[in-house]
PDB file of C-alpha atoms in Angstrom:
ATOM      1  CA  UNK A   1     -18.062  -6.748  -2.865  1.00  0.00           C
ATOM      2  CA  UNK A   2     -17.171  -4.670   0.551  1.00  0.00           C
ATOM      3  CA  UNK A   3     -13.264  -4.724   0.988  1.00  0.00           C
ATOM      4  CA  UNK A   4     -13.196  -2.884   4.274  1.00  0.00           C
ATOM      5  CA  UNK A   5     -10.781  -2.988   7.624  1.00  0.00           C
ATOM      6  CA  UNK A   6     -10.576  -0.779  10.931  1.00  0.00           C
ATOM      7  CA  UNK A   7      -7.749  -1.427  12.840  1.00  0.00           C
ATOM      8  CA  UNK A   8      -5.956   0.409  15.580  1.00  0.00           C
ATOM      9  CA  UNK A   9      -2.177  -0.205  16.448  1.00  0.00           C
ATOM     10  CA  UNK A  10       1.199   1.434  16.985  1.00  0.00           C
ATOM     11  CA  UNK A  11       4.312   2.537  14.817  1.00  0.00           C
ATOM     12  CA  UNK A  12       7.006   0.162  14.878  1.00  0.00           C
ATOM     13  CA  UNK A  13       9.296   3.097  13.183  1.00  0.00           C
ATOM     14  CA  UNK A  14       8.559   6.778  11.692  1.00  0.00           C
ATOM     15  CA  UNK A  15       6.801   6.553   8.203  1.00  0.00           C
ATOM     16  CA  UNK A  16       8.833   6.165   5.280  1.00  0.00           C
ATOM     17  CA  UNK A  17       8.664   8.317   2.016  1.00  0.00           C
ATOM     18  CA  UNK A  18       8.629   5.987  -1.253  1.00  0.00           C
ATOM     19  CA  UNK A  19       7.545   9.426  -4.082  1.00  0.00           C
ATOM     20  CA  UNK A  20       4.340  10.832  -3.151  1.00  0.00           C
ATOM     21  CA  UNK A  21       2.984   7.777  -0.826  1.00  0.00           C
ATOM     22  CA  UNK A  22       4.154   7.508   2.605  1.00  0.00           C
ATOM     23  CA  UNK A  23       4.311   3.990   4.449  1.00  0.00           C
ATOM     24  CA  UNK A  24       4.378   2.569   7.836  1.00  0.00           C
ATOM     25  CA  UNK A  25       3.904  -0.977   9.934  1.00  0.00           C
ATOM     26  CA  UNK A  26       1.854  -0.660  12.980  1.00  0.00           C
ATOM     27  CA  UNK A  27       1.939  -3.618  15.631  1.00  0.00           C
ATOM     28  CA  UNK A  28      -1.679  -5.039  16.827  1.00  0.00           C
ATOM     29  CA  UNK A  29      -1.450  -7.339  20.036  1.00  0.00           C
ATOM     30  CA  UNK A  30      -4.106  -9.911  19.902  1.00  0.00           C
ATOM     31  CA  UNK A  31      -3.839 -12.981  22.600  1.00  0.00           C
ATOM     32  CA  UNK A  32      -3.861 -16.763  21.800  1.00  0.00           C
ATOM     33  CA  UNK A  33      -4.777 -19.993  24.399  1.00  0.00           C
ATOM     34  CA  UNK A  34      -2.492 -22.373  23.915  1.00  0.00           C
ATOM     35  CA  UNK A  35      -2.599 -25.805  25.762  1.00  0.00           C
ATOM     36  CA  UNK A  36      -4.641 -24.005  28.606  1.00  0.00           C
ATOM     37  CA  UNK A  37      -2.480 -20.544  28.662  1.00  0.00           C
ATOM     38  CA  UNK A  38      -3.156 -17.548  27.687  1.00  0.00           C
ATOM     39  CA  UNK A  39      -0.107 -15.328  25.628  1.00  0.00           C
ATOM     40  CA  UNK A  40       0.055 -12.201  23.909  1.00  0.00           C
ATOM     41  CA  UNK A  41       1.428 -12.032  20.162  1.00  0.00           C
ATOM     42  CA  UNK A  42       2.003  -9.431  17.660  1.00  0.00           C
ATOM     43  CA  UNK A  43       0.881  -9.064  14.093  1.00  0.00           C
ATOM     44  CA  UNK A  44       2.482  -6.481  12.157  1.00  0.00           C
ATOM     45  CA  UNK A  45       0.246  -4.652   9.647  1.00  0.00           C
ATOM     46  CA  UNK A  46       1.647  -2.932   6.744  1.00  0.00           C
ATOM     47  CA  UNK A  47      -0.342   0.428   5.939  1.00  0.00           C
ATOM     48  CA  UNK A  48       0.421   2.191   2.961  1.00  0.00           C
ATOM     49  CA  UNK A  49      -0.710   5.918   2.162  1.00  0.00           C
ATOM     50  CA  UNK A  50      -1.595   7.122  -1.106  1.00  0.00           C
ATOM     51  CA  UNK A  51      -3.705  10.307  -1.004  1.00  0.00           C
ATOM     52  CA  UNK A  52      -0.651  13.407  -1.064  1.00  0.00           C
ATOM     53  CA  UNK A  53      -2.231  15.443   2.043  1.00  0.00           C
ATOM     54  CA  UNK A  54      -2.607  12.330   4.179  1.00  0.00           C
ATOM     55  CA  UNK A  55       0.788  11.040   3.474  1.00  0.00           C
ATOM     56  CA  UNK A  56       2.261  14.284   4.238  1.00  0.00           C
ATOM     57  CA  UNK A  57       0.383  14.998   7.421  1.00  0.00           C
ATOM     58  CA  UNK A  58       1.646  11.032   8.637  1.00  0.00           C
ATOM     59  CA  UNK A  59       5.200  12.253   7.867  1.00  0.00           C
ATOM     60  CA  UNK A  60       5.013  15.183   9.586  1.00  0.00           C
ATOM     61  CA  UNK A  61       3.162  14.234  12.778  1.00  0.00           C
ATOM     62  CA  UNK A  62       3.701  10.285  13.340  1.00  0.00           C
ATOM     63  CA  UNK A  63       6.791   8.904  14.595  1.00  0.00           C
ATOM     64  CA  UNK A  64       7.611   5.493  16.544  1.00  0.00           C
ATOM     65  CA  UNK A  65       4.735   4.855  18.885  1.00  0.00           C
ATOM     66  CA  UNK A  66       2.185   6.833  17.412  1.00  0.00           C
ATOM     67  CA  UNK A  67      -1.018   5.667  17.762  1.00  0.00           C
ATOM     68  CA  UNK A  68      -3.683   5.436  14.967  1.00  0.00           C
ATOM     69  CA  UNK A  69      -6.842   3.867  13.755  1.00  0.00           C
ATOM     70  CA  UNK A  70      -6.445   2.585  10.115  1.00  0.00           C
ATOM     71  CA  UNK A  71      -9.931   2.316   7.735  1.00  0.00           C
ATOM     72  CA  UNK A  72      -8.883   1.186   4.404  1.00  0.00           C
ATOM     73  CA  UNK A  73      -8.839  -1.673   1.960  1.00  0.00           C
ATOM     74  CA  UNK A  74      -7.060  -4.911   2.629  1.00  0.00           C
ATOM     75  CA  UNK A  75      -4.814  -5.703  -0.556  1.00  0.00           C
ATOM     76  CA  UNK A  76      -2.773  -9.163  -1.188  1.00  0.00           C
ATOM     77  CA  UNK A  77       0.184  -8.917  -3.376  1.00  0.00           C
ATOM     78  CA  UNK A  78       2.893 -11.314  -4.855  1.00  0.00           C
ATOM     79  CA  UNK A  79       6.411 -10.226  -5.277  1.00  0.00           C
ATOM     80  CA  UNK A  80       8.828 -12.442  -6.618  1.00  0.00           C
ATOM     81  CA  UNK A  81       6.522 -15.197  -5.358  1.00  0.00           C
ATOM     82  CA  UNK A  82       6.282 -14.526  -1.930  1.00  0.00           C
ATOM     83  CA  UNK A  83       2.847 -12.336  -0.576  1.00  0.00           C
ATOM     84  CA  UNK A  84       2.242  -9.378   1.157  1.00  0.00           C
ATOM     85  CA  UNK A  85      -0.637  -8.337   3.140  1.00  0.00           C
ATOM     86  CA  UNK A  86      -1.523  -4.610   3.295  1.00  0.00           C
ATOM     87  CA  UNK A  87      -3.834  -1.880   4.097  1.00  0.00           C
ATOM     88  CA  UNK A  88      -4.321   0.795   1.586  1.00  0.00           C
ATOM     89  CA  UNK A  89      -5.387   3.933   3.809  1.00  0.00           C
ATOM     90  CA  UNK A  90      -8.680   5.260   3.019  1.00  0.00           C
ATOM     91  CA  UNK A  91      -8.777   7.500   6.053  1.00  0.00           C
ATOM     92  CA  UNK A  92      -6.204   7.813   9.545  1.00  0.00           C
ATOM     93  CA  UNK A  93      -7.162   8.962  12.677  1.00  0.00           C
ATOM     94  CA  UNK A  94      -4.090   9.869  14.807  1.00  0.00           C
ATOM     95  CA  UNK A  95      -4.635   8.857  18.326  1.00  0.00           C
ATOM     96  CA  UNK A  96      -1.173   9.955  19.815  1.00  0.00           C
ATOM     97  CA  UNK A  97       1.431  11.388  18.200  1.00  0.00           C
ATOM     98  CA  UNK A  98       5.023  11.120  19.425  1.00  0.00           C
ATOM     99  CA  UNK A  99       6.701  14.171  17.752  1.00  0.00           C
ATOM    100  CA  UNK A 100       8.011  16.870  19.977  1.00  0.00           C
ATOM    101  CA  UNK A 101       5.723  20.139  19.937  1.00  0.00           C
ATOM    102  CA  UNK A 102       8.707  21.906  18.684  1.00  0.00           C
ATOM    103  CA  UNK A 103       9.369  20.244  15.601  1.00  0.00           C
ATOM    104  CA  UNK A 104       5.501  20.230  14.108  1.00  0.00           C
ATOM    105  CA  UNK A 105       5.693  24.078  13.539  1.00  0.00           C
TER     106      UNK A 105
END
C-alpha cells in the first residue's frame, strides 16, 4: 500500500525536543465556498521528526514562520480515545528559515 503526503506550510512555534525526535505544527491555508462565498481556513498539521540529523538540523534552523515542504507518512493514532493525525517526516525541505544569521553558527 503507498502511505505518502507532500505538504508545504508554516511553523506555528519553534520545534520542540521530546529525546532524540524533534516536533512541530505547520499551518496549511486551504479556502472553502460556503453559501456562495469564498473564505480562507487553516488546518494545522502535526509533523513529527524521527531521523537524529534531521531533527537536529529543524531545531537548529526552523523557528516560527519557517517555511517547509513535508514528504512523509500520514499516521492516525488514539490516545486516551481521542485521535491524532500526523506526518512522520521522511524528508524536509526548508523553504525559509526565520533564525537570525547570527545564531546558526
Amino acid at each position: 500500500m503507498i502511505n505518502s503526503v507532500i505538504i508545504q506550510g508554516n511553523l506555528g512555534k519553534p520545534p520542540e525536543r521530546h529525546g532524540k525526535i524533534v516536533t512541530f505544527s505547520i499551518a496549511n491555508k486551504y479556502s472553502v465556498k460556503k453559501d456562495g462565498v469564498y473564505s480562507d481556513e487553516t488546518s494545522w498539521i502535526k509533523i513529527v521528526v524521527l531521523y537524529p540529523k534531521q531533527a537536529d538540523a529543524c531545531e537548529k534552523f526552523l523557528d516560527k514562520g519557517s517555511q517547509v515542504v513535508v514528504d512523509g507518512e500520514l499516521r492516525i493514532r488514539e490516545h486516551d480515545g481521542k485521535y491524532y493525525t500526523e506526518i512522520i517526516a521522511n524528508k524536509i525541505e526548508f523553504v525559509s528559515v526565520k533564525k537570525q544569521e547570527q545564531e546558526l553558527f
